mmCIF file of C-alpha atoms in Angstrom:
data_model
loop_
_atom_site.group_PDB
_atom_site.id
_atom_site.type_symbol
_atom_site.label_atom_id
_atom_site.label_comp_id
_atom_site.label_asym_id
_atom_site.label_seq_id
_atom_site.Cartn_x
_atom_site.Cartn_y
_atom_site.Cartn_z
ATOM 1 C CA MET H 196 -14.451 -26.578 -80.489
ATOM 2 C CA SER H 197 -11.695 -25.920 -77.956
ATOM 3 C CA ALA H 198 -12.328 -24.846 -74.389
ATOM 4 C CA SER H 199 -10.585 -21.519 -75.027
ATOM 5 C CA SER H 200 -12.816 -20.756 -78.029
ATOM 6 C CA GLU H 201 -15.812 -21.173 -75.779
ATOM 7 C CA GLY H 202 -14.447 -18.546 -73.398
ATOM 8 C CA ILE H 203 -13.374 -21.137 -70.818
ATOM 9 C CA ALA H 204 -9.841 -21.049 -69.444
ATOM 10 C CA PRO H 205 -7.980 -24.131 -70.758
ATOM 11 C CA THR H 206 -6.505 -26.713 -68.424
ATOM 12 C CA GLY H 207 -3.247 -25.405 -66.983
ATOM 13 C CA HIS H 208 -4.243 -21.747 -67.291
ATOM 14 C CA PRO H 209 -3.718 -19.863 -63.992
ATOM 15 C CA LEU H 210 -7.466 -19.248 -63.818
ATOM 16 C CA ALA H 211 -8.668 -22.597 -65.112
ATOM 17 C CA ALA H 212 -11.957 -23.929 -63.787
ATOM 18 C CA GLY H 213 -11.679 -24.521 -60.077
ATOM 19 C CA ARG H 214 -9.113 -21.759 -59.482
ATOM 20 C CA LEU H 215 -11.325 -18.737 -60.067
ATOM 21 C CA ASP H 216 -12.157 -18.848 -56.380
ATOM 22 C CA ASP H 217 -8.491 -18.905 -55.370
ATOM 23 C CA PRO H 218 -7.282 -15.317 -54.642
ATOM 24 C CA ALA H 219 -3.671 -16.440 -54.918
ATOM 25 C CA ALA H 220 -4.165 -17.230 -58.630
ATOM 26 C CA TYR H 221 -5.140 -13.713 -59.695
ATOM 27 C CA PRO H 222 -1.781 -11.879 -59.574
ATOM 28 C CA GLY H 223 -0.355 -14.299 -62.124
ATOM 29 C CA VAL H 224 -2.697 -13.081 -64.862
ATOM 30 C CA ASP H 225 -3.547 -9.619 -63.496
ATOM 31 C CA PRO H 226 -0.273 -8.241 -62.094
ATOM 32 C CA THR H 227 -1.522 -4.630 -62.157
ATOM 33 C CA ASP H 228 -4.776 -5.622 -60.401
ATOM 34 C CA PHE H 229 -6.895 -4.160 -63.172
ATOM 35 C CA LEU H 230 -9.807 -6.011 -61.615
ATOM 36 C CA ALA H 231 -9.664 -3.469 -58.791
ATOM 37 C CA ALA H 232 -10.340 -0.710 -61.330
ATOM 38 C CA VAL H 233 -13.373 -2.619 -62.566
ATOM 39 C CA GLU H 234 -14.598 -3.117 -59.021
ATOM 40 C CA GLY H 235 -14.135 0.614 -58.391
ATOM 41 C CA LEU H 236 -16.300 1.659 -61.345
ATOM 42 C CA PRO H 237 -19.379 2.650 -59.280
ATOM 43 C CA ALA H 238 -17.336 5.091 -57.196
ATOM 44 C CA GLN H 239 -15.636 6.416 -60.337
ATOM 45 C CA LEU H 240 -18.964 7.028 -62.059
ATOM 46 C CA ALA H 241 -20.352 8.835 -59.019
ATOM 47 C CA ASP H 242 -17.244 11.013 -58.800
ATOM 48 C CA ALA H 243 -17.412 11.843 -62.514
ATOM 49 C CA ILE H 244 -21.069 12.848 -62.240
ATOM 50 C CA ASP H 245 -20.350 15.105 -59.267
ATOM 51 C CA ARG H 246 -17.475 16.799 -61.098
ATOM 52 C CA ALA H 247 -19.623 17.442 -64.169
ATOM 53 C CA ARG H 248 -22.560 18.691 -62.125
ATOM 54 C CA GLY H 249 -20.252 21.130 -60.375
ATOM 55 C CA ALA H 250 -18.477 22.374 -63.497
ATOM 56 C CA THR H 251 -18.518 26.130 -64.022
ATOM 57 C CA ASP H 252 -18.047 28.414 -67.029
ATOM 58 C CA LEU H 253 -20.072 26.125 -69.281
ATOM 59 C CA PRO H 254 -20.873 27.484 -72.754
ATOM 60 C CA ALA H 255 -24.246 29.071 -73.438
ATOM 61 C CA ALA H 256 -26.902 26.596 -74.464
ATOM 62 C CA ASP H 257 -28.807 28.928 -76.779
ATOM 63 C CA GLY H 258 -28.236 28.259 -80.459
ATOM 64 C CA ILE H 259 -26.296 24.992 -80.188
ATOM 65 C CA ARG H 260 -26.944 23.112 -83.429
ATOM 66 C CA SER H 261 -24.530 20.189 -83.134
ATOM 67 C CA VAL H 262 -22.303 18.315 -80.681
ATOM 68 C CA ALA H 263 -18.850 16.885 -81.411
ATOM 69 C CA VAL H 264 -16.800 14.766 -79.020
ATOM 70 C CA LEU H 265 -13.056 14.694 -79.730
ATOM 71 C CA GLY H 266 -10.979 11.808 -78.417
ATOM 72 C CA MET H 267 -8.660 8.946 -79.222
ATOM 73 C CA GLY H 268 -8.156 5.483 -77.766
ATOM 74 C CA GLY H 269 -9.776 4.990 -74.382
ATOM 75 C CA SER H 270 -10.865 8.616 -74.313
ATOM 76 C CA GLY H 271 -12.434 8.175 -77.733
ATOM 77 C CA ILE H 272 -14.936 5.747 -76.264
ATOM 78 C CA SER H 273 -16.639 8.739 -74.657
ATOM 79 C CA GLY H 274 -17.620 10.031 -78.087
ATOM 80 C CA GLU H 275 -19.132 6.737 -79.130
ATOM 81 C CA LEU H 276 -21.003 6.472 -75.847
ATOM 82 C CA CYS H 277 -22.392 10.005 -76.187
ATOM 83 C CA ARG H 278 -23.425 9.407 -79.780
ATOM 84 C CA THR H 279 -25.143 6.137 -78.925
ATOM 85 C CA LEU H 280 -27.021 7.404 -75.876
ATOM 86 C CA LEU H 281 -27.899 10.879 -77.104
ATOM 87 C CA ALA H 282 -28.849 10.172 -80.713
ATOM 88 C CA PRO H 283 -32.370 8.947 -79.825
ATOM 89 C CA VAL H 284 -33.158 11.947 -77.593
ATOM 90 C CA ALA H 285 -30.934 14.923 -78.432
ATOM 91 C CA PRO H 286 -32.511 17.742 -80.457
ATOM 92 C CA VAL H 287 -29.252 18.160 -82.426
ATOM 93 C CA PRO H 288 -26.834 15.768 -84.170
ATOM 94 C CA VAL H 289 -24.092 14.209 -82.016
ATOM 95 C CA ALA H 290 -20.869 12.961 -83.590
ATOM 96 C CA SER H 291 -17.598 11.401 -82.486
ATOM 97 C CA ALA H 292 -14.391 12.760 -84.040
ATOM 98 C CA ARG H 293 -11.226 10.649 -83.830
ATOM 99 C CA ASP H 294 -8.680 12.454 -85.963
ATOM 100 C CA TYR H 295 -6.409 15.457 -86.270
ATOM 101 C CA GLU H 296 -9.046 17.255 -88.320
ATOM 102 C CA LEU H 297 -12.578 18.403 -87.535
ATOM 103 C CA PRO H 298 -15.686 17.883 -89.634
ATOM 104 C CA ALA H 299 -16.356 20.940 -91.794
ATOM 105 C CA TRP H 300 -19.624 21.675 -90.004
ATOM 106 C CA VAL H 301 -17.988 22.392 -86.626
ATOM 107 C CA GLY H 302 -18.290 26.099 -85.863
ATOM 108 C CA PRO H 303 -19.590 28.683 -83.363
ATOM 109 C CA ASP H 304 -22.891 26.846 -82.946
ATOM 110 C CA THR H 305 -21.185 23.520 -82.137
ATOM 111 C CA LEU H 306 -20.674 22.245 -78.603
ATOM 112 C CA VAL H 307 -17.271 20.531 -78.623
ATOM 113 C CA PHE H 308 -16.017 18.203 -75.917
ATOM 114 C CA ALA H 309 -12.250 17.811 -76.102
ATOM 115 C CA VAL H 310 -11.583 14.593 -74.187
ATOM 116 C CA SER H 311 -8.046 13.450 -73.397
ATOM 117 C CA TYR H 312 -7.348 11.634 -70.160
ATOM 118 C CA SER H 313 -3.669 12.571 -70.200
ATOM 119 C CA GLY H 314 -4.273 15.964 -71.746
ATOM 120 C CA ASN H 315 -1.446 15.359 -74.205
ATOM 121 C CA THR H 316 -3.048 13.324 -76.993
ATOM 122 C CA GLU H 317 -1.615 14.717 -80.236
ATOM 123 C CA GLU H 318 -4.686 14.235 -82.426
ATOM 124 C CA THR H 319 -7.076 15.643 -79.834
ATOM 125 C CA LEU H 320 -4.884 18.686 -79.231
ATOM 126 C CA ALA H 321 -4.787 19.416 -82.959
ATOM 127 C CA ALA H 322 -8.559 19.089 -83.321
ATOM 128 C CA TYR H 323 -9.092 21.148 -80.156
ATOM 129 C CA ALA H 324 -6.906 23.953 -81.523
ATOM 130 C CA GLU H 325 -8.916 23.993 -84.751
ATOM 131 C CA ALA H 326 -12.193 24.043 -82.818
ATOM 132 C CA SER H 327 -10.927 27.055 -80.870
ATOM 133 C CA ARG H 328 -9.977 28.862 -84.074
ATOM 134 C CA ARG H 329 -13.480 28.264 -85.426
ATOM 135 C CA GLY H 330 -15.053 29.693 -82.296
ATOM 136 C CA ALA H 331 -16.725 26.482 -81.148
ATOM 137 C CA ARG H 332 -18.158 26.224 -77.633
ATOM 138 C CA ILE H 333 -15.628 24.047 -75.871
ATOM 139 C CA VAL H 334 -15.587 21.901 -72.746
ATOM 140 C CA ALA H 335 -12.345 20.073 -71.953
ATOM 141 C CA VAL H 336 -12.366 16.791 -70.018
ATOM 142 C CA THR H 337 -8.880 15.844 -68.836
ATOM 143 C CA SER H 338 -6.609 15.120 -65.904
ATOM 144 C CA GLY H 339 -4.402 18.048 -66.930
ATOM 145 C CA GLY H 340 -1.605 18.177 -69.495
ATOM 146 C CA ALA H 341 -1.487 20.607 -72.384
ATOM 147 C CA LEU H 342 -5.232 20.404 -72.983
ATOM 148 C CA GLY H 343 -6.075 21.416 -69.429
ATOM 149 C CA ALA H 344 -3.597 24.299 -69.484
ATOM 150 C CA GLU H 345 -4.639 25.633 -72.890
ATOM 151 C CA ALA H 346 -8.363 25.417 -72.215
ATOM 152 C CA ALA H 347 -8.005 27.131 -68.838
ATOM 153 C CA ALA H 348 -5.879 29.885 -70.363
ATOM 154 C CA ALA H 349 -8.566 30.439 -73.011
ATOM 155 C CA GLY H 350 -11.280 30.739 -70.379
ATOM 156 C CA GLN H 351 -12.990 27.563 -71.535
ATOM 157 C CA ALA H 352 -14.715 25.123 -69.202
ATOM 158 C CA VAL H 353 -12.419 22.405 -67.871
ATOM 159 C CA ILE H 354 -13.702 19.337 -66.051
ATOM 160 C CA GLU H 355 -10.605 17.994 -64.340
ATOM 161 C CA VAL H 356 -10.544 14.302 -63.424
ATOM 162 C CA PRO H 357 -8.016 12.419 -61.282
ATOM 163 C CA GLY H 358 -4.813 11.333 -62.997
ATOM 164 C CA GLY H 359 -2.548 8.365 -62.469
ATOM 165 C CA MET H 360 -4.771 5.692 -63.991
ATOM 166 C CA MET H 361 -4.428 3.654 -67.152
ATOM 167 C CA PRO H 362 -6.627 5.520 -69.680
ATOM 168 C CA ARG H 363 -8.747 2.444 -70.344
ATOM 169 C CA ALA H 364 -9.424 2.223 -66.596
ATOM 170 C CA ALA H 365 -10.793 5.779 -66.568
ATOM 171 C CA LEU H 366 -13.862 5.047 -68.685
ATOM 172 C CA GLY H 367 -16.252 6.657 -66.208
ATOM 173 C CA PHE H 368 -14.163 9.795 -65.854
ATOM 174 C CA VAL H 369 -13.970 10.457 -69.588
ATOM 175 C CA SER H 370 -17.470 9.290 -70.560
ATOM 176 C CA LEU H 371 -19.865 10.678 -67.964
ATOM 177 C CA PRO H 372 -18.934 14.408 -67.996
ATOM 178 C CA PRO H 373 -20.020 15.056 -71.624
ATOM 179 C CA LEU H 374 -23.338 13.321 -70.961
ATOM 180 C CA VAL H 375 -23.980 15.275 -67.759
ATOM 181 C CA VAL H 376 -23.053 18.595 -69.380
ATOM 182 C CA CYS H 377 -25.377 17.862 -72.293
ATOM 183 C CA ALA H 378 -28.134 17.215 -69.763
ATOM 184 C CA ARG H 379 -27.369 20.497 -67.988
ATOM 185 C CA LEU H 380 -27.598 22.357 -71.288
ATOM 186 C CA GLY H 381 -30.924 20.782 -72.218
ATOM 187 C CA LEU H 382 -29.510 18.505 -74.902
ATOM 188 C CA ALA H 383 -30.234 15.184 -73.159
ATOM 189 C CA PRO H 384 -33.873 15.058 -72.080
ATOM 190 C CA GLY H 385 -34.479 12.541 -69.304
ATOM 191 C CA LEU H 386 -30.819 11.655 -68.794
ATOM 192 C CA GLU H 387 -30.506 13.169 -65.320
ATOM 193 C CA ARG H 388 -33.383 11.026 -64.063
ATOM 194 C CA GLY H 389 -31.533 7.874 -65.082
ATOM 195 C CA LEU H 390 -28.155 8.601 -63.524
ATOM 196 C CA ASP H 391 -28.988 7.603 -59.957
ATOM 197 C CA GLY H 392 -30.595 4.389 -61.163
ATOM 198 C CA MET H 393 -27.540 3.660 -63.276
ATOM 199 C CA LEU H 394 -25.274 3.992 -60.242
ATOM 200 C CA VAL H 395 -27.449 1.583 -58.278
ATOM 201 C CA THR H 396 -27.449 -0.962 -61.108
ATOM 202 C CA VAL H 397 -23.684 -0.831 -61.654
ATOM 203 C CA GLY H 398 -23.110 -1.089 -57.927
ATOM 204 C CA GLN H 399 -25.282 -4.188 -57.750
ATOM 205 C CA ARG H 400 -23.419 -5.810 -60.635
ATOM 206 C CA VAL H 401 -20.073 -5.214 -58.954
ATOM 207 C CA VAL H 402 -21.327 -6.841 -55.771
ATOM 208 C CA GLU H 403 -22.791 -9.799 -57.666
ATOM 209 C CA CYS H 404 -19.621 -10.326 -59.708
ATOM 210 C CA SER H 405 -17.034 -9.594 -57.032
ATOM 211 C CA ARG H 406 -13.924 -11.764 -56.924
ATOM 212 C CA SER H 407 -15.132 -13.017 -53.533
ATOM 213 C CA VAL H 408 -18.388 -14.433 -54.917
ATOM 214 C CA PRO H 409 -17.973 -18.144 -55.716
ATOM 215 C CA THR H 410 -18.032 -19.282 -59.325
ATOM 216 C CA ALA H 411 -21.322 -21.118 -58.856
ATOM 217 C CA ALA H 412 -23.076 -17.808 -58.132
ATOM 218 C CA ASN H 413 -20.919 -15.469 -60.235
ATOM 219 C CA ALA H 414 -21.946 -14.847 -63.853
ATOM 220 C CA ALA H 415 -18.689 -12.997 -64.617
ATOM 221 C CA LYS H 416 -16.531 -15.899 -63.521
#
């Protein structure tokens, strides 16, 4: 078995064993400093929670019989996260929809989260438009774009998140708002109680696995 197949950087790799503690080696394999986005996750999660807790014009909770989360790519992860976390506790079915088309059951009694970090994802915009035609109860999660403009014009709830990031670096911004809104609408029993603890845990992990922590004490390295 080769060193690389075991998850260990091979000899000669910029981050081979012994160089993980050398800050000068990082730019060679991480020129965009994506690690900084990972290290900033606790702050991102806290910001996302605050934005969702402060969101106005949310749909009525009475009579919701299903939840659908629309999204593609990095934004689509929010649907899978919601489905995974809410399925054991939610009183209604929760589904992720990654396509131009909606499931046939989406209608006026469905809570729909249209999630597009850019606000211009073609498939999500098409599914969002269909959800609007069917009279679904919609919450948009986006940094702007066409989705933000169309949802605002329709009087639907919009949770606006900061733009300018790579979509895959905005995991907290696209994933936490649907969960928090579901909690606010009574669809996620117990979730609110776990959010503060989650922030503490993620914060601890970032400290423990920081680039400044030596390899000998750093599980991530």
